[in-house]
PDB file of C-alpha atoms in Angstrom:
ATOM      1  CA  MET Q   1       1.344   8.268  29.192  1.00 39.00           C
ATOM      2  CA  GLN Q   2       0.632   4.730  27.621  1.00 44.00           C
ATOM      3  CA  LYS Q   3       3.567   2.066  28.024  1.00 45.00           C
ATOM      4  CA  GLU Q   4       5.183   0.060  25.706  1.00 46.00           C
ATOM      5  CA  MET Q   5       5.189  -3.720  25.971  1.00 44.00           C
ATOM      6  CA  GLY Q   6       8.175  -5.506  25.891  1.00 53.00           C
ATOM      7  CA  VAL Q   7       9.934  -8.170  27.255  1.00 50.00           C
ATOM      8  CA  LYS Q   8      12.893  -8.545  29.661  1.00 55.00           C
ATOM      9  CA  ALA Q   9      16.335  -9.509  27.792  1.00 51.00           C
ATOM     10  CA  PRO Q  10      19.215 -11.481  30.060  1.00 55.00           C
ATOM     11  CA  GLY Q  11      20.494  -9.299  33.205  1.00 56.00           C
ATOM     12  CA  GLY Q  12      17.049  -7.345  33.355  1.00 53.00           C
ATOM     13  CA  VAL Q  13      17.347  -5.629  30.627  1.00 52.00           C
ATOM     14  CA  ARG Q  14      13.604  -4.783  28.600  1.00 57.00           C
ATOM     15  CA  LYS Q  15      13.116  -4.788  24.966  1.00 60.00           C
ATOM     16  CA  ARG Q  16      10.692  -3.347  23.459  1.00 63.00           C
ATOM     17  CA  ALA Q  17       8.526  -4.663  21.134  1.00 68.00           C
ATOM     18  CA  LEU Q  18       8.257  -5.142  17.432  1.00 76.00           C
ATOM     19  CA  LEU Q  19       4.942  -2.799  18.557  1.00 81.00           C
ATOM     20  CA  THR Q  20       2.809  -0.402  20.679  1.00 88.00           C
ATOM     21  CA  THR Q  21      -0.260  -1.676  21.530  1.00 87.00           C
ATOM     22  CA  ARG Q  22      -1.318   1.350  20.583  1.00 87.00           C
ATOM     23  CA  GLU Q  23       0.409  -0.056  17.131  1.00 89.00           C
ATOM     24  CA  LEU Q  24      -1.548  -3.141  17.085  1.00 92.00           C
ATOM     25  CA  THR Q  25      -4.712  -1.440  16.705  1.00 91.00           C
ATOM     26  CA  ILE Q  26      -4.430   0.736  14.812  1.00 91.00           C
ATOM     27  CA  VAL Q  27      -2.633  -2.341  12.388  1.00 94.00           C
ATOM     28  CA  GLY Q  28      -5.825  -4.035  13.800  1.00 94.00           C
ATOM     29  CA  MET Q  29      -8.222  -1.478  12.556  1.00 94.00           C
ATOM     30  CA  LEU Q  30      -6.732  -0.595   8.722  1.00 94.00           C
ATOM     31  CA  SER Q  31      -6.491  -4.301   7.604  1.00 94.00           C
ATOM     32  CA  GLY Q  32      -9.654  -4.754   8.768  1.00 94.00           C
ATOM     33  CA  ILE Q  33     -10.770  -1.768   6.177  1.00 93.00           C
ATOM     34  CA  THR Q  34      -9.187  -3.316   3.260  1.00 91.00           C
ATOM     35  CA  MET Q  35      -9.944  -6.186   3.464  1.00 91.00           C
ATOM     36  CA  LEU Q  36     -13.456  -5.441   4.438  1.00 91.00           C
ATOM     37  CA  LEU Q  37     -13.255  -3.195   0.874  1.00 89.00           C
ATOM     38  CA  GLY Q  38     -12.094  -6.215  -0.807  1.00 84.00           C
ATOM     39  CA  LEU Q  39     -14.817  -8.734   0.664  1.00 86.00           C
ATOM     40  CA  THR Q  40     -17.684  -6.269  -0.608  1.00 86.00           C
ATOM     41  CA  GLY Q  41     -15.743  -5.334  -4.207  1.00 78.00           C
ATOM     42  CA  TYR Q  42     -15.967  -1.452  -2.893  1.00 81.00           C
ATOM     43  CA  GLY Q  43     -12.224  -1.234  -2.306  1.00 79.00           C
ATOM     44  CA  PHE Q  44     -12.020  -2.866  -6.698  1.00 71.00           C
ATOM     45  CA  ILE Q  45     -11.919  -0.920  -9.867  1.00 64.00           C
ATOM     46  CA  PRO Q  46     -12.900  -4.539 -12.219  1.00 64.00           C
ATOM     47  CA  LEU Q  47     -10.772  -4.067 -15.865  1.00 56.00           C
ATOM     48  CA  PRO Q  48     -10.423  -6.806 -18.972  1.00 57.00           C
ATOM     49  CA  LEU Q  49      -7.216  -8.110 -17.175  1.00 56.00           C
ATOM     50  CA  MET Q  50      -6.399  -7.249 -13.520  1.00 56.00           C
ATOM     51  CA  LYS Q  51      -8.441  -5.246 -10.486  1.00 61.00           C
ATOM     52  CA  ALA Q  52      -7.879  -2.134  -9.581  1.00 64.00           C
ATOM     53  CA  THR Q  53      -7.814  -1.006  -6.517  1.00 73.00           C
ATOM     54  CA  ILE Q  54      -7.869   2.061  -3.584  1.00 83.00           C
ATOM     55  CA  LEU Q  55      -7.437  -0.625  -0.754  1.00 87.00           C
ATOM     56  CA  HIS Q  56      -3.347   0.441  -0.585  1.00 94.00           C
ATOM     57  CA  VAL Q  57      -4.883   3.605   0.607  1.00 95.00           C
ATOM     58  CA  PRO Q  58      -5.232   2.117   4.495  1.00 96.00           C
ATOM     59  CA  VAL Q  59      -1.705   1.079   4.385  1.00 97.00           C
ATOM     60  CA  ILE Q  60      -0.479   4.631   3.360  1.00 97.00           C
ATOM     61  CA  ILE Q  61      -2.705   6.499   5.900  1.00 97.00           C
ATOM     62  CA  GLY Q  62      -0.586   4.085   8.573  1.00 96.00           C
ATOM     63  CA  ALA Q  63       2.296   5.151   7.451  1.00 97.00           C
ATOM     64  CA  LEU Q  64       1.002   8.639   7.864  1.00 97.00           C
ATOM     65  CA  VAL Q  65      -0.775   8.376  11.332  1.00 95.00           C
ATOM     66  CA  ALA Q  66       1.907   5.899  13.377  1.00 94.00           C
ATOM     67  CA  GLY Q  67       4.846   5.696  11.215  1.00 94.00           C
ATOM     68  CA  PRO Q  68       6.575   2.878   8.802  1.00 95.00           C
ATOM     69  CA  ARG Q  69       6.682  -0.258  10.646  1.00 95.00           C
ATOM     70  CA  VAL Q  70       2.400   0.229  11.171  1.00 96.00           C
ATOM     71  CA  GLY Q  71       2.500   1.062   7.405  1.00 96.00           C
ATOM     72  CA  VAL Q  72       4.931  -2.026   7.019  1.00 96.00           C
ATOM     73  CA  MET Q  73       2.714  -4.442   8.987  1.00 96.00           C
ATOM     74  CA  VAL Q  74      -0.226  -2.701   7.180  1.00 96.00           C
ATOM     75  CA  GLY Q  75       1.152  -3.416   3.247  1.00 96.00           C
ATOM     76  CA  PHE Q  76       2.014  -7.228   4.499  1.00 96.00           C
ATOM     77  CA  ILE Q  77      -0.814  -7.857   5.401  1.00 95.00           C
ATOM     78  CA  PHE Q  78      -2.578  -6.297   2.734  1.00 95.00           C
ATOM     79  CA  GLY Q  79      -0.001  -7.897   0.372  1.00 95.00           C
ATOM     80  CA  CYS Q  80      -1.361 -11.970   1.484  1.00 95.00           C
ATOM     81  CA  PHE Q  81      -5.007 -10.327   1.134  1.00 93.00           C
ATOM     82  CA  SER Q  82      -4.252 -10.174  -2.650  1.00 93.00           C
ATOM     83  CA  ILE Q  83      -3.152 -13.511  -2.470  1.00 95.00           C
ATOM     84  CA  PHE Q  84      -6.278 -14.627  -0.875  1.00 93.00           C
ATOM     85  CA  GLN Q  85      -8.209 -12.559  -3.992  1.00 89.00           C
ATOM     86  CA  ALA Q  86      -5.926 -13.837  -6.424  1.00 93.00           C
ATOM     87  CA  ILE Q  87      -6.637 -17.584  -5.191  1.00 94.00           C
ATOM     88  CA  THR Q  88     -10.441 -16.902  -4.754  1.00 91.00           C
ATOM     89  CA  THR Q  89     -11.763 -14.496  -6.650  1.00 86.00           C
ATOM     90  CA  PRO Q  90      -9.322 -15.336 -10.004  1.00 88.00           C
ATOM     91  CA  VAL Q  91      -8.502 -12.956 -13.664  1.00 84.00           C
ATOM     92  CA  VAL Q  92      -6.532 -13.296 -15.993  1.00 84.00           C
ATOM     93  CA  LEU Q  93      -3.729 -12.572 -14.761  1.00 87.00           C
ATOM     94  CA  SER Q  94      -3.994 -13.614 -10.542  1.00 91.00           C
ATOM     95  CA  PHE Q  95      -1.413 -16.380 -11.047  1.00 93.00           C
ATOM     96  CA  ALA Q  96       0.819 -13.151 -10.680  1.00 94.00           C
ATOM     97  CA  PHE Q  97      -0.664 -12.249  -7.593  1.00 95.00           C
ATOM     98  CA  LEU Q  98       0.203 -15.490  -6.271  1.00 96.00           C
ATOM     99  CA  ASN Q  99       4.351 -14.586  -6.026  1.00 97.00           C
ATOM    100  CA  PRO Q 100       4.984 -12.685  -2.888  1.00 97.00           C
ATOM    101  CA  LEU Q 101       7.322 -11.202  -4.811  1.00 97.00           C
ATOM    102  CA  ILE Q 102       4.415  -9.038  -7.177  1.00 96.00           C
ATOM    103  CA  SER Q 103       1.050  -9.286  -4.194  1.00 96.00           C
ATOM    104  CA  VAL Q 104       3.614  -8.178  -1.334  1.00 97.00           C
ATOM    105  CA  VAL Q 105       6.999  -6.159  -1.670  1.00 97.00           C
ATOM    106  CA  PRO Q 106       5.423  -3.415  -3.532  1.00 97.00           C
ATOM    107  CA  ARG Q 107       2.733  -3.417  -0.751  1.00 97.00           C
ATOM    108  CA  VAL Q 108       5.146  -3.451   1.831  1.00 97.00           C
ATOM    109  CA  LEU Q 109       7.560  -0.635   0.270  1.00 98.00           C
ATOM    110  CA  ILE Q 110       4.313   1.425   0.484  1.00 97.00           C
ATOM    111  CA  GLY Q 111       4.428   2.428   4.001  1.00 96.00           C
ATOM    112  CA  LEU Q 112       8.190   2.914   3.494  1.00 97.00           C
ATOM    113  CA  GLY Q 113       8.216   4.773   0.917  1.00 97.00           C
ATOM    114  CA  THR Q 114       5.312   6.826   1.790  1.00 98.00           C
ATOM    115  CA  TYR Q 115       6.105   8.035   5.315  1.00 98.00           C
ATOM    116  CA  TYR Q 116       9.544   8.345   4.234  1.00 98.00           C
ATOM    117  CA  VAL Q 117       8.542  10.575   1.005  1.00 98.00           C
ATOM    118  CA  TYR Q 118       6.376  12.942   3.509  1.00 98.00           C
ATOM    119  CA  LYS Q 119       9.115  13.226   5.898  1.00 97.00           C
ATOM    120  CA  ALA Q 120      11.759  15.231   3.278  1.00 98.00           C
ATOM    121  CA  VAL Q 121       8.630  17.633   1.744  1.00 98.00           C
ATOM    122  CA  TRP Q 122       7.283  18.622   4.975  1.00 97.00           C
ATOM    123  CA  LYS Q 123      11.607  19.128   6.165  1.00 96.00           C
ATOM    124  CA  ALA Q 124      11.862  20.999   2.346  1.00 97.00           C
ATOM    125  CA  ILE Q 125       8.322  23.065   2.661  1.00 95.00           C
ATOM    126  CA  HIS Q 126       6.772  22.811   5.625  1.00 94.00           C
ATOM    127  CA  LYS Q 127       3.211  22.192   4.358  1.00 96.00           C
ATOM    128  CA  GLU Q 128       1.616  19.675   6.222  1.00 96.00           C
ATOM    129  CA  SER Q 129      -1.636  19.246   3.210  1.00 96.00           C
ATOM    130  CA  PHE Q 130       0.650  19.553   0.806  1.00 97.00           C
ATOM    131  CA  SER Q 131       3.348  16.683   2.366  1.00 97.00           C
ATOM    132  CA  LEU Q 132       0.668  14.543   3.139  1.00 97.00           C
ATOM    133  CA  ALA Q 133      -0.760  14.854  -0.549  1.00 98.00           C
ATOM    134  CA  VAL Q 134       2.582  14.240  -2.057  1.00 98.00           C
ATOM    135  CA  ALA Q 135       3.146  11.376   0.283  1.00 98.00           C
ATOM    136  CA  GLY Q 136      -0.253  10.078  -0.678  1.00 97.00           C
ATOM    137  CA  PHE Q 137       0.311  10.642  -4.447  1.00 97.00           C
ATOM    138  CA  THR Q 138       3.318   8.357  -4.360  1.00 97.00           C
ATOM    139  CA  GLY Q 139       2.353   5.651  -1.799  1.00 97.00           C
ATOM    140  CA  SER Q 140       0.480   4.707  -4.510  1.00 96.00           C
ATOM    141  CA  VAL Q 141       2.789   5.209  -7.326  1.00 97.00           C
ATOM    142  CA  ILE Q 142       5.028   3.081  -6.012  1.00 97.00           C
ATOM    143  CA  ASN Q 143       2.046   0.535  -5.822  1.00 96.00           C
ATOM    144  CA  THR Q 144       1.189   1.025  -9.262  1.00 95.00           C
ATOM    145  CA  VAL Q 145       4.541   0.910 -10.649  1.00 96.00           C
ATOM    146  CA  GLY Q 146       6.239  -2.452  -8.230  1.00 96.00           C
ATOM    147  CA  VAL Q 147       2.860  -4.588  -9.018  1.00 95.00           C
ATOM    148  CA  MET Q 148       3.070  -3.721 -12.853  1.00 94.00           C
ATOM    149  CA  GLY Q 149       6.710  -3.393 -12.881  1.00 95.00           C
ATOM    150  CA  GLY Q 150       6.881  -6.657 -10.666  1.00 96.00           C
ATOM    151  CA  ILE Q 151       4.610  -8.324 -13.645  1.00 95.00           C
ATOM    152  CA  TYR Q 152       5.986  -7.146 -16.423  1.00 95.00           C
ATOM    153  CA  LEU Q 153       9.932  -8.048 -15.453  1.00 95.00           C
ATOM    154  CA  ILE Q 154       8.958 -11.938 -14.026  1.00 96.00           C
ATOM    155  CA  TYR Q 155       6.088 -12.245 -16.554  1.00 95.00           C
ATOM    156  CA  ALA Q 156       5.882 -10.335 -19.533  1.00 94.00           C
ATOM    157  CA  LYS Q 157       6.076 -13.699 -21.510  1.00 93.00           C
ATOM    158  CA  ASP Q 158       3.094 -15.351 -20.643  1.00 92.00           C
ATOM    159  CA  PHE Q 159       1.768 -11.602 -20.346  1.00 89.00           C
ATOM    160  CA  ALA Q 160       2.225 -11.346 -24.045  1.00 92.00           C
ATOM    161  CA  GLU Q 161       0.750 -14.825 -24.697  1.00 91.00           C
ATOM    162  CA  LEU Q 162      -1.965 -14.590 -22.468  1.00 86.00           C
ATOM    163  CA  ARG Q 163      -2.774 -11.722 -24.477  1.00 85.00           C
ATOM    164  CA  ASN Q 164      -1.443 -13.006 -27.900  1.00 88.00           C
ATOM    165  CA  ILE Q 165       0.750 -10.384 -28.710  1.00 90.00           C
ATOM    166  CA  PRO Q 166       4.153  -9.439 -29.316  1.00 92.00           C
ATOM    167  CA  LEU Q 167       6.669  -9.761 -27.031  1.00 91.00           C
ATOM    168  CA  ASP Q 168       7.907  -6.332 -27.491  1.00 90.00           C
ATOM    169  CA  ASN Q 169       4.154  -4.783 -27.102  1.00 92.00           C
ATOM    170  CA  VAL Q 170       4.064  -5.704 -23.575  1.00 93.00           C
ATOM    171  CA  VAL Q 171       5.732  -2.754 -22.480  1.00 93.00           C
ATOM    172  CA  ASN Q 172       3.523  -0.186 -23.839  1.00 93.00           C
ATOM    173  CA  ILE Q 173       0.751  -1.779 -22.206  1.00 91.00           C
ATOM    174  CA  ILE Q 174       1.783  -2.040 -18.995  1.00 92.00           C
ATOM    175  CA  VAL Q 175       3.148   2.240 -19.291  1.00 93.00           C
ATOM    176  CA  GLY Q 176      -0.085   2.589 -20.573  1.00 91.00           C
ATOM    177  CA  VAL Q 177      -1.540   0.484 -17.476  1.00 87.00           C
ATOM    178  CA  CYS Q 178       0.651   3.089 -15.386  1.00 90.00           C
ATOM    179  CA  LEU Q 179      -0.219   5.974 -16.276  1.00 90.00           C
ATOM    180  CA  PHE Q 180      -4.943   5.879 -17.591  1.00 86.00           C
ATOM    181  CA  ASN Q 181      -4.964   3.339 -14.927  1.00 85.00           C
ATOM    182  CA  GLY Q 182      -2.266   4.339 -11.928  1.00 90.00           C
ATOM    183  CA  ILE Q 183      -2.155   8.429 -12.334  1.00 88.00           C
ATOM    184  CA  PRO Q 184      -6.662   7.850 -11.228  1.00 85.00           C
ATOM    185  CA  GLU Q 185      -5.308   6.065  -8.160  1.00 88.00           C
ATOM    186  CA  ALA Q 186      -2.754   8.295  -7.730  1.00 92.00           C
ATOM    187  CA  VAL Q 187      -5.140  11.661  -6.819  1.00 90.00           C
ATOM    188  CA  VAL Q 188      -7.846  10.028  -5.625  1.00 88.00           C
ATOM    189  CA  SER Q 189      -5.497   8.742  -2.866  1.00 93.00           C
ATOM    190  CA  ALA Q 190      -3.949  11.924  -1.981  1.00 95.00           C
ATOM    191  CA  ILE Q 191      -7.583  13.422  -1.462  1.00 93.00           C
ATOM    192  CA  ILE Q 192      -8.694  10.789   0.325  1.00 93.00           C
ATOM    193  CA  THR Q 193      -5.210  11.403   2.410  1.00 95.00           C
ATOM    194  CA  VAL Q 194      -5.427  14.267   3.517  1.00 97.00           C
ATOM    195  CA  PRO Q 195      -8.494  15.323   5.135  1.00 97.00           C
ATOM    196  CA  VAL Q 196      -8.192  11.506   6.782  1.00 96.00           C
ATOM    197  CA  VAL Q 197      -4.626  11.371   8.065  1.00 96.00           C
ATOM    198  CA  ILE Q 198      -5.517  15.323   9.653  1.00 96.00           C
ATOM    199  CA  VAL Q 199      -8.305  13.701  11.526  1.00 95.00           C
ATOM    200  CA  LEU Q 200      -6.684  10.970  12.589  1.00 92.00           C
ATOM    201  CA  LYS Q 201      -3.342  13.074  14.246  1.00 91.00           C
ATOM    202  CA  LYS Q 202      -5.971  15.362  15.711  1.00 89.00           C
ATOM    203  CA  VAL Q 203      -7.358  12.216  17.721  1.00 87.00           C
ATOM    204  CA  ILE Q 204      -4.596  10.901  18.147  1.00 82.00           C
ATOM    205  CA  LYS Q 205      -3.122  13.780  19.798  1.00 78.00           C
ATOM    206  CA  ASN Q 206      -5.843  14.061  21.611  1.00 77.00           C
ATOM    207  CA  ARG Q 207      -5.821  11.388  23.547  1.00 71.00           C
TER     208      ARG Q 207
END
């Protein structure tokens, strides 16, 4: 059995490391996939105002395969990468993604929400595939609602000025993006999550 890395506190008591070697490996692998998808463009769907993304899927996978700490770490790196993308390949709304409340916080919450939704659904029905699908769908919704909701709460006025529309119309556009962009993203997320997580769990279990 793999030993967890740690350091000794005063008195000789060994403190548990923030992440084990295996967890760090998973974080590195999934974060690398996220950045590869982002840099190659395969993880983005271009839209007039912003880029829809499936880059949240590795965050979901990390949380379901290795737990919420891994999900949070992959989400944090994904959020930092969003800031990098906003700087290097800007679109109209990129200024909003320079704010960590928009780019980082929702991505960190993906890891937590996905894991605990999976646990709750599994406890209720004991069906693995369905539980994973619901968790994958939920993780994507957290990403969409967190990002778009943050943009509305913080930058509604700027959004209205950019689009040259009344401020009252901003909420309709945000809701439209969440529905017409967010729901397909969530469905794709659920479809990808189920087989990938099942295979990875089997691989890890057999090691």
